[in-house]
PDB file of C-alpha atoms and ligand atoms in Angstrom:
ATOM      1  CA  UNK A   9     -11.897  -7.453  14.916  1.00 67.00           C
ATOM      2  CA  UNK A  10     -12.363  -4.413  16.908  1.00 67.00           C
ATOM      3  CA  UNK A  11     -13.189  -1.675  14.338  1.00 64.00           C
ATOM      4  CA  UNK A  12     -10.693   1.118  14.653  1.00 65.00           C
ATOM      5  CA  UNK A  13     -11.890   4.360  17.207  1.00 57.00           C
ATOM      6  CA  UNK A  14     -10.888   7.058  15.284  1.00 57.00           C
ATOM      7  CA  UNK A  15      -9.735  10.037  17.934  1.00 67.00           C
ATOM      8  CA  UNK A  16      -6.501   9.967  18.635  1.00 75.00           C
ATOM      9  CA  UNK A  17      -5.886   7.884  21.160  1.00 82.00           C
ATOM     10  CA  UNK A  18      -4.587   7.979  24.034  1.00 81.00           C
ATOM     11  CA  UNK A  19      -1.498   6.064  24.501  1.00 88.00           C
ATOM     12  CA  UNK A  20       1.574   6.254  22.028  1.00 88.00           C
ATOM     13  CA  UNK A  21       1.649   2.292  22.611  1.00 91.00           C
ATOM     14  CA  UNK A  22      -2.235   3.256  20.933  1.00 92.00           C
ATOM     15  CA  UNK A  23      -1.495   6.010  18.470  1.00 91.00           C
ATOM     16  CA  UNK A  24       1.308   3.032  17.250  1.00 94.00           C
ATOM     17  CA  UNK A  25      -1.191   0.184  16.886  1.00 95.00           C
ATOM     18  CA  UNK A  26      -3.715   2.681  14.948  1.00 93.00           C
ATOM     19  CA  UNK A  27      -0.850   3.154  12.338  1.00 93.00           C
ATOM     20  CA  UNK A  28       0.357   0.254  11.954  1.00 96.00           C
ATOM     21  CA  UNK A  29      -3.095  -1.499  11.906  1.00 96.00           C
ATOM     22  CA  UNK A  30      -3.041   0.981   9.217  1.00 93.00           C
ATOM     23  CA  UNK A  31      -0.297   0.220   6.738  1.00 95.00           C
ATOM     24  CA  UNK A  32      -1.209  -3.558   7.820  1.00 96.00           C
ATOM     25  CA  UNK A  33      -4.365  -2.631   5.858  1.00 95.00           C
ATOM     26  CA  UNK A  34      -2.588  -1.378   3.070  1.00 94.00           C
ATOM     27  CA  UNK A  35      -0.518  -3.713   2.207  1.00 96.00           C
ATOM     28  CA  UNK A  36      -3.547  -6.565   2.408  1.00 96.00           C
ATOM     29  CA  UNK A  37      -4.850  -4.251  -0.241  1.00 93.00           C
ATOM     30  CA  UNK A  38      -2.713  -4.094  -2.507  1.00 94.00           C
ATOM     31  CA  UNK A  39      -2.478  -7.992  -2.054  1.00 96.00           C
ATOM     32  CA  UNK A  40      -6.234  -8.119  -2.969  1.00 94.00           C
ATOM     33  CA  UNK A  41      -5.229  -5.917  -5.861  1.00 95.00           C
ATOM     34  CA  UNK A  42      -2.469 -10.000  -6.860  1.00 97.00           C
ATOM     35  CA  UNK A  43      -4.971 -11.322  -6.202  1.00 96.00           C
ATOM     36  CA  UNK A  44      -7.399  -9.472  -9.080  1.00 96.00           C
ATOM     37  CA  UNK A  45      -4.042  -9.391 -11.408  1.00 97.00           C
ATOM     38  CA  UNK A  46      -3.653 -13.742 -10.646  1.00 97.00           C
ATOM     39  CA  UNK A  47      -6.936 -14.181 -11.675  1.00 96.00           C
ATOM     40  CA  UNK A  48      -6.323 -11.667 -15.528  1.00 96.00           C
ATOM     41  CA  UNK A  49      -3.238 -11.655 -16.966  1.00 96.00           C
ATOM     42  CA  UNK A  50      -2.499 -15.122 -18.272  1.00 94.00           C
ATOM     43  CA  UNK A  51       1.002 -14.950 -18.994  1.00 94.00           C
ATOM     44  CA  UNK A  52       3.946 -17.033 -18.087  1.00 97.00           C
ATOM     45  CA  UNK A  53       5.948 -14.301 -16.616  1.00 96.00           C
ATOM     46  CA  UNK A  54       3.377 -12.497 -15.320  1.00 97.00           C
ATOM     47  CA  UNK A  55       2.177 -14.945 -12.906  1.00 98.00           C
ATOM     48  CA  UNK A  56       6.169 -16.146 -11.816  1.00 98.00           C
ATOM     49  CA  UNK A  57       6.606 -12.171 -10.576  1.00 98.00           C
ATOM     50  CA  UNK A  58       2.068 -12.472  -8.952  1.00 98.00           C
ATOM     51  CA  UNK A  59       2.666 -14.770  -7.194  1.00 98.00           C
ATOM     52  CA  UNK A  60       6.050 -13.491  -5.631  1.00 98.00           C
ATOM     53  CA  UNK A  61       4.857 -10.515  -5.497  1.00 98.00           C
ATOM     54  CA  UNK A  62       2.244 -11.300  -3.811  1.00 98.00           C
ATOM     55  CA  UNK A  63       3.879 -13.009  -1.316  1.00 98.00           C
ATOM     56  CA  UNK A  64       6.240 -10.089  -1.027  1.00 98.00           C
ATOM     57  CA  UNK A  65       2.868  -8.569   0.674  1.00 98.00           C
ATOM     58  CA  UNK A  66       1.176 -10.997   2.379  1.00 98.00           C
ATOM     59  CA  UNK A  67       4.615 -10.912   4.376  1.00 98.00           C
ATOM     60  CA  UNK A  68       4.744  -6.836   4.575  1.00 98.00           C
ATOM     61  CA  UNK A  69       0.653  -7.317   6.623  1.00 98.00           C
ATOM     62  CA  UNK A  70       2.889 -10.312   8.599  1.00 98.00           C
ATOM     63  CA  UNK A  71       5.152  -8.122  10.449  1.00 98.00           C
ATOM     64  CA  UNK A  72       2.797  -5.598  11.081  1.00 98.00           C
ATOM     65  CA  UNK A  73       0.159  -7.473  12.456  1.00 98.00           C
ATOM     66  CA  UNK A  74       3.436  -9.473  14.605  1.00 98.00           C
ATOM     67  CA  UNK A  75       4.714  -5.750  15.357  1.00 98.00           C
ATOM     68  CA  UNK A  76       0.866  -5.118  16.401  1.00 98.00           C
ATOM     69  CA  UNK A  77       0.795  -7.614  18.406  1.00 98.00           C
ATOM     70  CA  UNK A  78       4.392  -7.569  19.799  1.00 98.00           C
ATOM     71  CA  UNK A  79       3.062  -3.822  21.621  1.00 97.00           C
ATOM     72  CA  UNK A  80       0.419  -6.403  23.217  1.00 96.00           C
ATOM     73  CA  UNK A  81      -2.174  -5.180  20.945  1.00 96.00           C
ATOM     74  CA  UNK A  82      -4.780  -6.762  18.120  1.00 97.00           C
ATOM     75  CA  UNK A  83      -5.094  -5.787  14.578  1.00 97.00           C
ATOM     76  CA  UNK A  84      -8.333  -2.834  14.256  1.00 95.00           C
ATOM     77  CA  UNK A  85     -10.249  -3.020  11.409  1.00 94.00           C
ATOM     78  CA  UNK A  86     -10.097  -0.339   9.116  1.00 91.00           C
ATOM     79  CA  UNK A  87     -12.580  -0.109   7.599  1.00 87.00           C
ATOM     80  CA  UNK A  88     -12.325   3.814   6.171  1.00 86.00           C
ATOM     81  CA  UNK A  89      -8.228   4.288   5.188  1.00 87.00           C
ATOM     82  CA  UNK A  90      -6.510   4.815   2.320  1.00 89.00           C
ATOM     83  CA  UNK A  91      -7.354   2.271  -0.821  1.00 87.00           C
ATOM     84  CA  UNK A  92     -11.035   2.034   0.894  1.00 90.00           C
ATOM     85  CA  UNK A  93     -11.104   5.515  -0.287  1.00 92.00           C
ATOM     86  CA  UNK A  94      -9.794   5.488  -3.438  1.00 92.00           C
ATOM     87  CA  UNK A  95     -12.043   2.436  -4.184  1.00 91.00           C
ATOM     88  CA  UNK A  96     -14.680   5.101  -3.258  1.00 92.00           C
ATOM     89  CA  UNK A  97     -13.487   7.154  -5.515  1.00 91.00           C
ATOM     90  CA  UNK A  98     -12.110   5.713  -8.365  1.00 90.00           C
ATOM     91  CA  UNK A  99     -14.029   2.583  -8.228  1.00 89.00           C
ATOM     92  CA  UNK A 100     -11.762  -0.710  -8.646  1.00 87.00           C
ATOM     93  CA  UNK A 101     -11.092  -1.131 -12.340  1.00 93.00           C
ATOM     94  CA  UNK A 102     -11.746  -5.155 -13.738  1.00 92.00           C
ATOM     95  CA  UNK A 103      -8.705  -3.369 -17.048  1.00 95.00           C
ATOM     96  CA  UNK A 104      -5.650  -5.045 -16.650  1.00 96.00           C
ATOM     97  CA  UNK A 105      -4.135  -2.330 -17.280  1.00 97.00           C
ATOM     98  CA  UNK A 106      -6.183   0.029 -15.107  1.00 97.00           C
ATOM     99  CA  UNK A 107      -4.738  -2.033 -12.425  1.00 96.00           C
ATOM    100  CA  UNK A 108      -1.590  -2.164 -13.565  1.00 97.00           C
ATOM    101  CA  UNK A 109      -1.599   1.213 -13.473  1.00 97.00           C
ATOM    102  CA  UNK A 110      -3.643   1.107  -9.971  1.00 96.00           C
ATOM    103  CA  UNK A 111      -1.181  -0.805  -8.669  1.00 97.00           C
ATOM    104  CA  UNK A 112       1.774   1.084  -9.096  1.00 97.00           C
ATOM    105  CA  UNK A 113       0.448   4.358  -7.791  1.00 96.00           C
ATOM    106  CA  UNK A 114      -1.144   2.439  -4.565  1.00 94.00           C
ATOM    107  CA  UNK A 115       3.153   0.784  -4.222  1.00 95.00           C
ATOM    108  CA  UNK A 116       4.625   4.522  -4.807  1.00 96.00           C
ATOM    109  CA  UNK A 117       2.255   6.109  -2.032  1.00 94.00           C
ATOM    110  CA  UNK A 118       3.196   3.151   0.799  1.00 93.00           C
ATOM    111  CA  UNK A 119       7.262   3.396   0.016  1.00 95.00           C
ATOM    112  CA  UNK A 120       6.342   6.852   0.219  1.00 94.00           C
ATOM    113  CA  UNK A 121       4.704   7.226   3.659  1.00 92.00           C
ATOM    114  CA  UNK A 122       7.977   4.286   5.026  1.00 95.00           C
ATOM    115  CA  UNK A 123       9.827   6.734   4.331  1.00 95.00           C
ATOM    116  CA  UNK A 124       9.043   9.422   5.383  1.00 92.00           C
ATOM    117  CA  UNK A 125       7.749   7.983   8.400  1.00 94.00           C
ATOM    118  CA  UNK A 126      11.677   6.483   8.310  1.00 95.00           C
ATOM    119  CA  UNK A 127      13.251   9.988   8.611  1.00 94.00           C
ATOM    120  CA  UNK A 128      10.946  11.318  11.920  1.00 90.00           C
ATOM    121  CA  UNK A 129      12.898  10.291  14.898  1.00 86.00           C
ATOM    122  CA  UNK A 130      12.450   8.317  17.986  1.00 88.00           C
ATOM    123  CA  UNK A 131      11.731   5.291  16.704  1.00 93.00           C
ATOM    124  CA  UNK A 132      12.487   2.116  18.298  1.00 95.00           C
ATOM    125  CA  UNK A 133      14.945   0.108  16.576  1.00 97.00           C
ATOM    126  CA  UNK A 134      12.180  -2.742  16.371  1.00 97.00           C
ATOM    127  CA  UNK A 135       9.638   0.093  14.225  1.00 97.00           C
ATOM    128  CA  UNK A 136      13.104   0.825  11.887  1.00 97.00           C
ATOM    129  CA  UNK A 137      13.188  -3.158  11.264  1.00 98.00           C
ATOM    130  CA  UNK A 138       9.791  -3.845  10.047  1.00 98.00           C
ATOM    131  CA  UNK A 139      10.094   0.030   8.258  1.00 98.00           C
ATOM    132  CA  UNK A 140      13.847  -0.686   6.499  1.00 97.00           C
ATOM    133  CA  UNK A 141      12.237  -4.620   5.648  1.00 97.00           C
ATOM    134  CA  UNK A 142       8.607  -3.652   3.985  1.00 97.00           C
ATOM    135  CA  UNK A 143      10.345  -0.385   1.816  1.00 96.00           C
ATOM    136  CA  UNK A 144      12.675  -2.878   0.331  1.00 95.00           C
ATOM    137  CA  UNK A 145      11.107  -4.579  -1.807  1.00 95.00           C
ATOM    138  CA  UNK A 146       9.049  -1.832  -3.061  1.00 92.00           C
ATOM    139  CA  UNK A 147      11.391  -1.381  -6.090  1.00 92.00           C
ATOM    140  CA  UNK A 148      11.778  -4.653  -7.859  1.00 96.00           C
ATOM    141  CA  UNK A 149       7.560  -4.183  -7.602  1.00 97.00           C
ATOM    142  CA  UNK A 150       6.892  -0.046  -8.957  1.00 97.00           C
ATOM    143  CA  UNK A 151       9.542  -1.889 -11.752  1.00 97.00           C
ATOM    144  CA  UNK A 152       8.122  -5.068 -12.582  1.00 98.00           C
ATOM    145  CA  UNK A 153       4.502  -3.700 -12.924  1.00 98.00           C
ATOM    146  CA  UNK A 154       5.056  -0.487 -15.225  1.00 98.00           C
ATOM    147  CA  UNK A 155       7.238  -2.086 -17.719  1.00 98.00           C
ATOM    148  CA  UNK A 156       3.878  -4.213 -17.589  1.00 98.00           C
ATOM    149  CA  UNK A 157       1.174  -2.231 -17.748  1.00 98.00           C
ATOM    150  CA  UNK A 158       2.977   0.148 -21.264  1.00 97.00           C
ATOM    151  CA  UNK A 159       3.712  -3.130 -22.284  1.00 97.00           C
ATOM    152  CA  UNK A 160       0.441  -4.822 -22.217  1.00 97.00           C
ATOM    153  CA  UNK A 161      -1.327  -0.849 -23.000  1.00 98.00           C
ATOM    154  CA  UNK A 162       0.824  -1.482 -26.415  1.00 97.00           C
ATOM    155  CA  UNK A 163      -0.382  -4.857 -27.324  1.00 96.00           C
ATOM    156  CA  UNK A 164      -3.474  -3.998 -26.871  1.00 94.00           C
ATOM    157  CA  UNK A 165      -3.500  -0.698 -29.325  1.00 96.00           C
ATOM    158  CA  UNK A 166      -3.360   2.336 -26.880  1.00 95.00           C
ATOM    159  CA  UNK A 167      -0.788   2.307 -25.948  1.00 94.00           C
ATOM    160  CA  UNK A 168      -1.222   6.009 -23.988  1.00 97.00           C
ATOM    161  CA  UNK A 169      -4.113   3.876 -22.064  1.00 97.00           C
ATOM    162  CA  UNK A 170      -1.286   3.093 -18.996  1.00 98.00           C
ATOM    163  CA  UNK A 171      -0.050   6.383 -18.559  1.00 97.00           C
ATOM    164  CA  UNK A 172      -3.056   8.194 -18.970  1.00 97.00           C
ATOM    165  CA  UNK A 173      -4.720   5.475 -15.306  1.00 97.00           C
ATOM    166  CA  UNK A 174      -1.486   6.609 -13.679  1.00 97.00           C
ATOM    167  CA  UNK A 175      -2.554   9.870 -14.161  1.00 97.00           C
ATOM    168  CA  UNK A 176      -6.124   9.204 -13.530  1.00 96.00           C
ATOM    169  CA  UNK A 177      -5.297   7.401  -9.700  1.00 97.00           C
ATOM    170  CA  UNK A 178      -2.891   9.402  -8.796  1.00 97.00           C
ATOM    171  CA  UNK A 179      -5.449  12.429  -8.767  1.00 96.00           C
ATOM    172  CA  UNK A 180      -7.580  10.005  -6.691  1.00 96.00           C
ATOM    173  CA  UNK A 181      -4.437   9.199  -4.872  1.00 95.00           C
ATOM    174  CA  UNK A 182      -3.466  13.169  -4.391  1.00 95.00           C
ATOM    175  CA  UNK A 183      -7.206  14.032  -3.115  1.00 93.00           C
ATOM    176  CA  UNK A 184      -6.920  11.067  -0.798  1.00 93.00           C
ATOM    177  CA  UNK A 185      -4.124  11.748   1.155  1.00 91.00           C
ATOM    178  CA  UNK A 186      -4.996  15.449   1.627  1.00 90.00           C
ATOM    179  CA  UNK A 187      -7.759  13.840   3.894  1.00 87.00           C
ATOM    180  CA  UNK A 188      -5.954  11.586   5.697  1.00 86.00           C
ATOM    181  CA  UNK A 189      -2.649  13.584   5.766  1.00 82.00           C
ATOM    182  CA  UNK A 190      -3.715  15.580   8.726  1.00 78.00           C
ATOM    183  CA  UNK A 191      -4.793  12.552  11.202  1.00 76.00           C
ATOM    184  CA  UNK A 192      -1.163  10.246  10.365  1.00 76.00           C
ATOM    185  CA  UNK A 193       0.388  13.857  11.640  1.00 75.00           C
ATOM    186  CA  UNK A 194      -0.858  12.913  14.842  1.00 75.00           C
ATOM    187  CA  UNK A 195      -0.546   9.586  14.999  1.00 75.00           C
ATOM    188  CA  UNK A 196       2.951   9.884  13.841  1.00 71.00           C
ATOM    189  CA  UNK A 197       4.057  12.325  15.485  1.00 68.00           C
ATOM    190  CA  UNK A 198       3.094  10.418  18.734  1.00 48.00           C
TER     191      UNK A 198
HETATM  192 FE1  LIG B 208       3.981  -3.625   0.230  1.00 68.93          FE
HETATM  193 FE1  LIG B 209       4.619  -3.365  -2.825  1.00 68.93          FE
END
């Protein structure tokens, strides 16, 4: 897989391929957080929800991959995307409560990126279809992960931990998005 050249590509197809490679990367790295959670939360209800959630995220990654193929490209390796930057700044937590908080923050960010994209004009019908498909699962993802995070924090005797962790990751998310926003705006403006 070729690494993404972070100079703004020349053609609109190339710009789309780069942007969807960013989206695909975020979906795959989100899946990776869920794998970690599967290993760390044993309760059967969470195992069921995590399995369905993971199936959704890997499908989202496939939908972007498919869209990239339709545009005549192949996915670009994103070495310095949203989640890689989050990881560099915050580290990847080991504690399940922190992992759940990080998952909520990255899911909310993904949803916001897709919603902002949908508001733009001149989007092809196929891209719109993918944006709608990947956005529609986010509601239940965010709800259940938030609920489980609060529940585990309470059970561990530190009920504030989940909210504190959310706040910490939100701050990291803001820093990272400030770095990435300009680049995304250029790509979306294509
Ligand atoms: Fe997703
Ligand atoms: Fe999601």
